[in-house]
mmCIF file of C-alpha atoms in Angstrom:
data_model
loop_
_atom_site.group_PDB
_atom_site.id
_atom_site.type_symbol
_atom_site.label_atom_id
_atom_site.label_comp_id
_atom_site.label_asym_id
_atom_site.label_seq_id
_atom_site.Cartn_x
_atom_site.Cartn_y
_atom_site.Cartn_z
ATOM 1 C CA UNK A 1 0.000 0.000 0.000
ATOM 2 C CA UNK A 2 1.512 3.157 -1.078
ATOM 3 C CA UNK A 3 1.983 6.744 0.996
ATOM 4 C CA UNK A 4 -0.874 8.090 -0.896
ATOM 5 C CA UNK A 5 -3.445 5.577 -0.316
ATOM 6 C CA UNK A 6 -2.213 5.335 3.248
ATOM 7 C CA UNK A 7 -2.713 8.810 3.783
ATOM 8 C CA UNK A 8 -6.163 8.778 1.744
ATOM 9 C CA UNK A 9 -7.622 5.985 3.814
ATOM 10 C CA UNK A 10 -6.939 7.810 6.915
ATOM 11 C CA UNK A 11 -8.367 10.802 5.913
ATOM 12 C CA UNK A 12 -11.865 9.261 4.423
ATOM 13 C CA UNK A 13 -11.660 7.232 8.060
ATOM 14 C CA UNK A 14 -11.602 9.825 10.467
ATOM 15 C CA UNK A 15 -14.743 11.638 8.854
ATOM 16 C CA UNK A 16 -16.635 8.895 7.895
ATOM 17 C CA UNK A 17 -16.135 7.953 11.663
ATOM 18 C CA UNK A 18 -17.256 11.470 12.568
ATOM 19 C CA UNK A 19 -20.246 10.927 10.246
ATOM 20 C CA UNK A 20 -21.303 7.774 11.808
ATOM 21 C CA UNK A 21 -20.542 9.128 14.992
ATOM 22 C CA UNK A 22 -22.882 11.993 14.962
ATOM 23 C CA UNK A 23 -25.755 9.612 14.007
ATOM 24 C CA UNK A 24 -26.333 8.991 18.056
ATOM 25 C CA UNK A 25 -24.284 11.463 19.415
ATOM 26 C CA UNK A 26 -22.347 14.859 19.483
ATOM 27 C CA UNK A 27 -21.201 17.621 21.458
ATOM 28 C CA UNK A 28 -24.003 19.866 21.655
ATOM 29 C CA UNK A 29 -27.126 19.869 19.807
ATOM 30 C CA UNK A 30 -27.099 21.442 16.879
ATOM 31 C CA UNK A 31 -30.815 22.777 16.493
ATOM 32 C CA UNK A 32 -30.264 24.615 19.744
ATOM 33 C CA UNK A 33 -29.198 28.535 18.798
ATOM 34 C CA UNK A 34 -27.493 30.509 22.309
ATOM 35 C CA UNK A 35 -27.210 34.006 20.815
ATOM 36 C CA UNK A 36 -25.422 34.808 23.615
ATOM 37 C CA UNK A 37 -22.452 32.549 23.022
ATOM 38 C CA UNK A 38 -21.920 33.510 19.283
ATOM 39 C CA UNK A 39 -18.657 33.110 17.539
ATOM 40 C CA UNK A 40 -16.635 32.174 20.500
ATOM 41 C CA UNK A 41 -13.138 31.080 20.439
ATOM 42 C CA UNK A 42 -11.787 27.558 21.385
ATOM 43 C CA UNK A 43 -12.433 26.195 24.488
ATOM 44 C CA UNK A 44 -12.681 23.105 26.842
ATOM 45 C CA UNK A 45 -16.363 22.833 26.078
ATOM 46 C CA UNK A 46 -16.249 24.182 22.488
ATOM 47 C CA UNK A 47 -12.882 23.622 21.043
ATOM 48 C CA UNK A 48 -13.748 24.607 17.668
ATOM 49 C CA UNK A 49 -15.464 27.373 19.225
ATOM 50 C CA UNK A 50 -19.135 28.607 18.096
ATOM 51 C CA UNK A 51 -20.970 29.803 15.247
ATOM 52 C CA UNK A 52 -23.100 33.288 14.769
ATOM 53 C CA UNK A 53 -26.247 31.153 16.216
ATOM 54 C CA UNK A 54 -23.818 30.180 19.174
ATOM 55 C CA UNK A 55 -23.932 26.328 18.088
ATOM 56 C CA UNK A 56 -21.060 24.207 18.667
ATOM 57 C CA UNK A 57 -18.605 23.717 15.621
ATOM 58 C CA UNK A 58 -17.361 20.933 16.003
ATOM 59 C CA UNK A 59 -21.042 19.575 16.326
ATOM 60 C CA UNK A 60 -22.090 21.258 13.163
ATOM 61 C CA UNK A 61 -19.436 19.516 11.493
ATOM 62 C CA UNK A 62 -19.749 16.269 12.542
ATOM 63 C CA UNK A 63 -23.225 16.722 11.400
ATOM 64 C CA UNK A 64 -21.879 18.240 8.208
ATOM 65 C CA UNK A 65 -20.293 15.311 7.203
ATOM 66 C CA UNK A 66 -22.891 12.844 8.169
ATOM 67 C CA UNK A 67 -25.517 15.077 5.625
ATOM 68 C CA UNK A 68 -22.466 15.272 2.903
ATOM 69 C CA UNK A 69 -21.183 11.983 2.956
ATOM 70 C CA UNK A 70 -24.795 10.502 2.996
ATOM 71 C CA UNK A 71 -25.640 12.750 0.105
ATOM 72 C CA UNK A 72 -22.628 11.566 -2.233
ATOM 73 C CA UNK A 73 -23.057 7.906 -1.212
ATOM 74 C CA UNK A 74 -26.952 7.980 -1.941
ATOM 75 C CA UNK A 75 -26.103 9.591 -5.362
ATOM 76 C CA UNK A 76 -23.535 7.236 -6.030
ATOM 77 C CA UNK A 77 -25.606 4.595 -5.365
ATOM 78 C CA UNK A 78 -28.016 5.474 -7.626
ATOM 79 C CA UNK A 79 -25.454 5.573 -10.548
ATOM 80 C CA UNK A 80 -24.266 2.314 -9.683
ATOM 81 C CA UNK A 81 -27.463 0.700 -9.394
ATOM 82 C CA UNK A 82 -29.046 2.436 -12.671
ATOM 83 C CA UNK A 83 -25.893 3.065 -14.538
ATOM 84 C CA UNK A 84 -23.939 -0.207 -14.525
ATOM 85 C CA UNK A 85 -26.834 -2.336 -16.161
ATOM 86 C CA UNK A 86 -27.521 0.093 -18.619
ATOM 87 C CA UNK A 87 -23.859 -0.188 -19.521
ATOM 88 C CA UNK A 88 -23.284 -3.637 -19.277
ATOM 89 C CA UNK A 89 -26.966 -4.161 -21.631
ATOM 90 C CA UNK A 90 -24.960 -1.366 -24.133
ATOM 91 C CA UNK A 91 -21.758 -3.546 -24.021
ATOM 92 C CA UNK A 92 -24.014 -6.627 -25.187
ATOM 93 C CA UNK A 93 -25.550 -5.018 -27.885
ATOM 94 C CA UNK A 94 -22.829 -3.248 -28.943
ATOM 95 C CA UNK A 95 -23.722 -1.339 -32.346
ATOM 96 C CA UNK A 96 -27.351 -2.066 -31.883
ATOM 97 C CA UNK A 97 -29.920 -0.041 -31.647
ATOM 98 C CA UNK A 98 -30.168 -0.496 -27.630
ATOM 99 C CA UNK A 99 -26.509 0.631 -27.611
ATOM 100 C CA UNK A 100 -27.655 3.819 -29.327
ATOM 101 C CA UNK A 101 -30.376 4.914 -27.421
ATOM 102 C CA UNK A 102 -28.408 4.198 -24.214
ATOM 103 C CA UNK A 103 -25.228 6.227 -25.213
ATOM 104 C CA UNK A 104 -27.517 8.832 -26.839
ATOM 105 C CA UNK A 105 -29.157 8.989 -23.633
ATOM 106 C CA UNK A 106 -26.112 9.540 -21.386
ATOM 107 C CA UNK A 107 -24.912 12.248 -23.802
ATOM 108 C CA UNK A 108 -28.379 14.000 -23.052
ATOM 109 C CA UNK A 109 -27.988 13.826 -19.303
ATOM 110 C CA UNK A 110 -23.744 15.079 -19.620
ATOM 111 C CA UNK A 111 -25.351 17.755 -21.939
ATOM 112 C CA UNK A 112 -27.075 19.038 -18.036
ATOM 113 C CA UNK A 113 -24.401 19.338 -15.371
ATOM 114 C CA UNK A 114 -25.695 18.267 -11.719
ATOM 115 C CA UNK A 115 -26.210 21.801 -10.506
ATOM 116 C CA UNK A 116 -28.386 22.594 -14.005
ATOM 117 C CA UNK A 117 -30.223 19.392 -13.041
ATOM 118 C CA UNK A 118 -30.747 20.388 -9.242
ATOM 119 C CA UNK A 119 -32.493 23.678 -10.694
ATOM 120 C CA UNK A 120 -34.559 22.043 -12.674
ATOM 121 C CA UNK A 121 -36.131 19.212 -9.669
ATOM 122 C CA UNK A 122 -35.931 22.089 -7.138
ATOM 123 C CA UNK A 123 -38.465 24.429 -9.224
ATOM 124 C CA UNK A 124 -40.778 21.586 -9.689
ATOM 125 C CA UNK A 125 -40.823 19.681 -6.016
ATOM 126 C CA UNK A 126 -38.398 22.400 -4.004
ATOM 127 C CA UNK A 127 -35.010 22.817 -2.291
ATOM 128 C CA UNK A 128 -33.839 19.821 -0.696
ATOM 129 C CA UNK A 129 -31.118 17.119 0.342
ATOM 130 C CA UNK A 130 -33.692 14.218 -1.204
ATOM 131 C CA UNK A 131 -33.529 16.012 -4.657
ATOM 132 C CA UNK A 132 -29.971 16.798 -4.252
ATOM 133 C CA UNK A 133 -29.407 13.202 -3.755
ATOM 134 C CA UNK A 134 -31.807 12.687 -6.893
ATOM 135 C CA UNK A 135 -29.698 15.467 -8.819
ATOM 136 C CA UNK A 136 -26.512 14.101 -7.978
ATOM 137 C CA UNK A 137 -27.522 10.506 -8.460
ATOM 138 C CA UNK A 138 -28.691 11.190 -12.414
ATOM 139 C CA UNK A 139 -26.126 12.956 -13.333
ATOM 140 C CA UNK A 140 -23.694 9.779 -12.163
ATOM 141 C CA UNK A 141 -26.030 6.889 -14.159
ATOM 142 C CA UNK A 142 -23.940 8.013 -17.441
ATOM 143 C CA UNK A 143 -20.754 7.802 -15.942
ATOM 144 C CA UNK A 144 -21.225 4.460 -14.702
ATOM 145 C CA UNK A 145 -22.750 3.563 -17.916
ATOM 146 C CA UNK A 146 -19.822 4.482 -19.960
ATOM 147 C CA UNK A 147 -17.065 2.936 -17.307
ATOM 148 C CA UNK A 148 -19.267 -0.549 -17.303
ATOM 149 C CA UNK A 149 -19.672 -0.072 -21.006
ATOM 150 C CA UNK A 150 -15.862 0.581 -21.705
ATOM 151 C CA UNK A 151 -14.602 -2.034 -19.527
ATOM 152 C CA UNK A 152 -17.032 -4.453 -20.992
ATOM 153 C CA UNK A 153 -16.836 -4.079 -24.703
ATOM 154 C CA UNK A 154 -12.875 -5.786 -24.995
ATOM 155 C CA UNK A 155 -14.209 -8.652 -23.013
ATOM 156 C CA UNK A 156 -16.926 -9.905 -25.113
ATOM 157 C CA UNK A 157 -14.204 -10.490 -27.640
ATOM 158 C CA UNK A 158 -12.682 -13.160 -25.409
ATOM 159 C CA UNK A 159 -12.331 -16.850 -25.522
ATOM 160 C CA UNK A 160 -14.516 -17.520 -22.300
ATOM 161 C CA UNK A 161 -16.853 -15.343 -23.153
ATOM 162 C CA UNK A 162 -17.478 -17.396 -26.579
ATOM 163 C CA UNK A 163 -17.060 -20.431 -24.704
ATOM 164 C CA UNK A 164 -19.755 -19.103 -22.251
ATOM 165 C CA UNK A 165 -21.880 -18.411 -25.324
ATOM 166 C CA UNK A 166 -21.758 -21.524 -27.031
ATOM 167 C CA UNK A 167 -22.290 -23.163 -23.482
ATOM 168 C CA UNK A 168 -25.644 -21.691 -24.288
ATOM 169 C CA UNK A 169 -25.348 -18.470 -21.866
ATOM 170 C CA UNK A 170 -27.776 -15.241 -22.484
ATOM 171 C CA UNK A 171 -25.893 -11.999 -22.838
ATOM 172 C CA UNK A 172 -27.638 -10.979 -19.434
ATOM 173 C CA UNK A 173 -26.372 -14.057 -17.715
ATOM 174 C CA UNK A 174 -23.207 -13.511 -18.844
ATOM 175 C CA UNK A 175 -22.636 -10.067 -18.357
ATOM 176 C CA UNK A 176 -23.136 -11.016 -14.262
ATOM 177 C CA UNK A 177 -21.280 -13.824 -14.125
ATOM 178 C CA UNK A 178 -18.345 -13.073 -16.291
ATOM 179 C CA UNK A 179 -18.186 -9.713 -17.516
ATOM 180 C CA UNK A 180 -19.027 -7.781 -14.277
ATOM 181 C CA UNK A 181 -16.591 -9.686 -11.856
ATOM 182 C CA UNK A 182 -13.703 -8.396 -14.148
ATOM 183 C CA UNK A 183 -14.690 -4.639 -14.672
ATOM 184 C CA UNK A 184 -15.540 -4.419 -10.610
ATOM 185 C CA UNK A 185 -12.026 -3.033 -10.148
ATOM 186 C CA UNK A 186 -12.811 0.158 -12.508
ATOM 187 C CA UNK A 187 -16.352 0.886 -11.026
ATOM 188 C CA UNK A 188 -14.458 0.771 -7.215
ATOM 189 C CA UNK A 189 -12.098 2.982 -8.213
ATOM 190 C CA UNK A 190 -15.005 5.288 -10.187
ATOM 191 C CA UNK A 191 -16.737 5.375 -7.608
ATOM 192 C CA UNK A 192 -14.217 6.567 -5.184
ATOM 193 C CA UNK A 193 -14.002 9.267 -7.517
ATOM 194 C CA UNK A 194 -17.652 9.955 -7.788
ATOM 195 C CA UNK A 195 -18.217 10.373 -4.183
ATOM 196 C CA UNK A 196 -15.307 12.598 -3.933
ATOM 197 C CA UNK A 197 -17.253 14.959 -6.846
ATOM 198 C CA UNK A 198 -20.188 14.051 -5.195
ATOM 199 C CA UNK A 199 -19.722 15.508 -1.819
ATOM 200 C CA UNK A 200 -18.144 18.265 -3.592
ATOM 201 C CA UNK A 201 -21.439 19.389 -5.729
ATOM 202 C CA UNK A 202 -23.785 18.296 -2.395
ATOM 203 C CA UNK A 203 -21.629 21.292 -0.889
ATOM 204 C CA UNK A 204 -22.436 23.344 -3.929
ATOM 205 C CA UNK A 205 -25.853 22.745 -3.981
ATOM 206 C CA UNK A 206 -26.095 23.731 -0.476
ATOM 207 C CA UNK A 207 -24.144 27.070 -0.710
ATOM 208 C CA UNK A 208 -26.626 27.936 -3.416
ATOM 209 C CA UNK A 209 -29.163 27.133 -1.190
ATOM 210 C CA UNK A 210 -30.749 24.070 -3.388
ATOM 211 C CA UNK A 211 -28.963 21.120 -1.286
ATOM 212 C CA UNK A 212 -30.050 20.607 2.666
ATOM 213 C CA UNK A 213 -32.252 23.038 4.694
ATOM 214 C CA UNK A 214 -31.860 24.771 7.720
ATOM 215 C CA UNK A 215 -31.975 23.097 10.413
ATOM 216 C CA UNK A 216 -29.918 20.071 8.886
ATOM 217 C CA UNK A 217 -26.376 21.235 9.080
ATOM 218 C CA UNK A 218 -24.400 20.808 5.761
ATOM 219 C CA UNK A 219 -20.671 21.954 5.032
ATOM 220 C CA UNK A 220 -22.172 24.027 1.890
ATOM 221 C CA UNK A 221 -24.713 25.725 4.125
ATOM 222 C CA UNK A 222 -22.282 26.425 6.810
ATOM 223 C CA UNK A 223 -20.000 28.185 4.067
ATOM 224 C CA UNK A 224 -22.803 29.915 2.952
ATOM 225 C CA UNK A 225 -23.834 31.398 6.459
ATOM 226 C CA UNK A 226 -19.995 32.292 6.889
ATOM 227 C CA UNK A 227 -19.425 34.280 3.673
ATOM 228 C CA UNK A 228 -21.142 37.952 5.891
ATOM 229 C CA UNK A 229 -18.826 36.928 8.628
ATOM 230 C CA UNK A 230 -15.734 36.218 7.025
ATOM 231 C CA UNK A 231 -13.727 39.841 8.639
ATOM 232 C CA UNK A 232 -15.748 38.835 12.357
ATOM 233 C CA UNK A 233 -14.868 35.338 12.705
ATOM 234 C CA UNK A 234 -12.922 34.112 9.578
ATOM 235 C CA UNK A 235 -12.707 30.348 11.336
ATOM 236 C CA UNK A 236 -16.454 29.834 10.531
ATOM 237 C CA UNK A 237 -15.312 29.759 6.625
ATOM 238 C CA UNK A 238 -12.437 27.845 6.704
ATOM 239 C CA UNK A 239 -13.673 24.434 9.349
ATOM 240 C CA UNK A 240 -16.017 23.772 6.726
ATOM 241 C CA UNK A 241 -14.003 24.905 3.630
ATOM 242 C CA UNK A 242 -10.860 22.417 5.066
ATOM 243 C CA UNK A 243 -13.181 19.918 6.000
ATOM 244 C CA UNK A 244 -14.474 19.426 2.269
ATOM 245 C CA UNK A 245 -10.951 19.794 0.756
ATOM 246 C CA UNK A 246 -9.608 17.266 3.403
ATOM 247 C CA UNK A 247 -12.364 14.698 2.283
ATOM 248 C CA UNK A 248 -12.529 15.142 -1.206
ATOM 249 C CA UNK A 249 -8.561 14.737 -1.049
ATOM 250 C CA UNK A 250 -8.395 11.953 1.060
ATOM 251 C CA UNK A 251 -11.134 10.273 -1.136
ATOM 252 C CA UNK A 252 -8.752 10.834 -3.999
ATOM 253 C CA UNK A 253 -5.926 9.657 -2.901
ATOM 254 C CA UNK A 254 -7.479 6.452 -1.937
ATOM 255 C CA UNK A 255 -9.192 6.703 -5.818
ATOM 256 C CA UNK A 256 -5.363 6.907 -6.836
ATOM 257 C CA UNK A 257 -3.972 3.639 -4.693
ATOM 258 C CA UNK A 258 -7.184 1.607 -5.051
ATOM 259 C CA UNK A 259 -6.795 2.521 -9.490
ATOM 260 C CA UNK A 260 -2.978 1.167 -8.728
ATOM 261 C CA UNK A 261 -3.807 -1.837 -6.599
ATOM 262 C CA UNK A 262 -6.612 -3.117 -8.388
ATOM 263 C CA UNK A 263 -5.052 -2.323 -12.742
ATOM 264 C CA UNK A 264 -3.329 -6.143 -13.084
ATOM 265 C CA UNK A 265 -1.177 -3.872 -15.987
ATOM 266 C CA UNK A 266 0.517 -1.680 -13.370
ATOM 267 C CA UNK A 267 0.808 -4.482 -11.348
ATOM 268 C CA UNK A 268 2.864 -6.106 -13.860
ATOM 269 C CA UNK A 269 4.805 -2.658 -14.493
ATOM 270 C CA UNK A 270 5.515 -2.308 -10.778
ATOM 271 C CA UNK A 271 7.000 -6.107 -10.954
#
């Protein structure tokens, strides 16, 4: 295990522990606003000290990265589950007509970027982390369509795949037995990638004001409510700004070792 990876699996660790963490407990509670002790310093009881509504930090982040990590790994989900098939069924009908209409589709959806998309399903059902989720999640389908598509198209030229098919195997039966074992290392590492994005554009959406809602504490919201205080109380900008950079890096740099642990060609290279 290299440096890198080392260093990214830490980092996703310690706030995907937070995350879980603040499921049954943290600090302070965050929906309770003391006016009185607004943008304190660090302290014994708050050592990240307090925001303008006098709520803990260190709660609010913790919290933060429980609505942020939930958000990406929903959306990702949702390209996994949707996109992969799709991919794999393009892949088996290469050059047919259901190959068409399933790239032509995913070149529709790229054609709207996430945030586009989130503007669209918030003017029709309003702001929220459910159609962030639902924003984020569509916009990954194609990208998980085109990795399980890519990875899947050399393979059906194999001998054991013709083998398979002459054992009398449907494409669909194939494509889960044989073809989607032996891609599983590029949708791992894609997906480490797309919840790295994906927390990234949930923090987006929230700074814009289309991801999570007051009172559910999100990194983006907390960056939003900063951006009047920034000359008072700069640290109420930069916990949530480091927090997201430290994630999405960490998530990264585990993309990076996984993508170098799992290729069999850099394996080979590195022998």
């Amino acid at each position: 295990m290299s440096v890198g990876m080392r260093l990214g699996a830490v980092l996703t660790a310690v706030f995907a522990l937070a995350a879980l963490i603040s499921v049954v407990w943290v600090p302070h509670d965050t929906a309770v606003l003391t006016i009185a002790d607004r943008t304190l310093g660090p302290s014994v009881a708050h050592p990240f000290g307090t925001d303008h509504f006098g709520r803990d930090m260190l709660s609010m982040l913790m919290a933060g990265a429980r609505t942020s990590i939930a958000v990406a790994l929903l959306a990702v989900g949702i390209g996994i589950v949707l996109g992969v098939p799709l991919g794999l069924a393009a892949a088996a009908n290469r050059g047919g007509w259901l190959d068409e209409v399933i790239m032509r589709g995913n070149d529709l959806i790229f054609a709207f970027p996430s945030l586009v998309i989130a503007i669209l399903i918030t003017a029709v059902f309003g702001p929220s982390a459910v159609n962030a989720i639902l924003a984020i999640g569509i916009f990954n389908i194609p990208v998980f369509a085109r990795v399980a598509r890519g990875g899947a198209l050399p393979l059906w030229t194999l001998d054991y795949i013709m083998a398979a098919r002459v054992a009398g195997k449907g494409p669909a039966r194939i494509s889960a037995e044989h073809i989607l074992p032996n891609i599983a290392n590029l949708l791992i590492v894609q997906a480490t990638i797309q919840f790295s994005l994906g927390i990234l554009a949930e923090a987006a959406l929230s700074y814009v004001g289309l991801g999570a809602q007051p009172p559910t504490p999100s990194w983006g919201r907390m960056l939003a409510d900063a951006q009047t205080m920034i000359h008072v109380a700069p640290q109420l900008a930069i916990l949530p700004g480091v927090a997201i950079v430290l994630t999405v890096l960490g998530l990264n740099l585990l993309g990076d070792g996984l993508r170098d642990a799992l290729d069999p060609r850099l394996r080979r290279v590195r022998g």
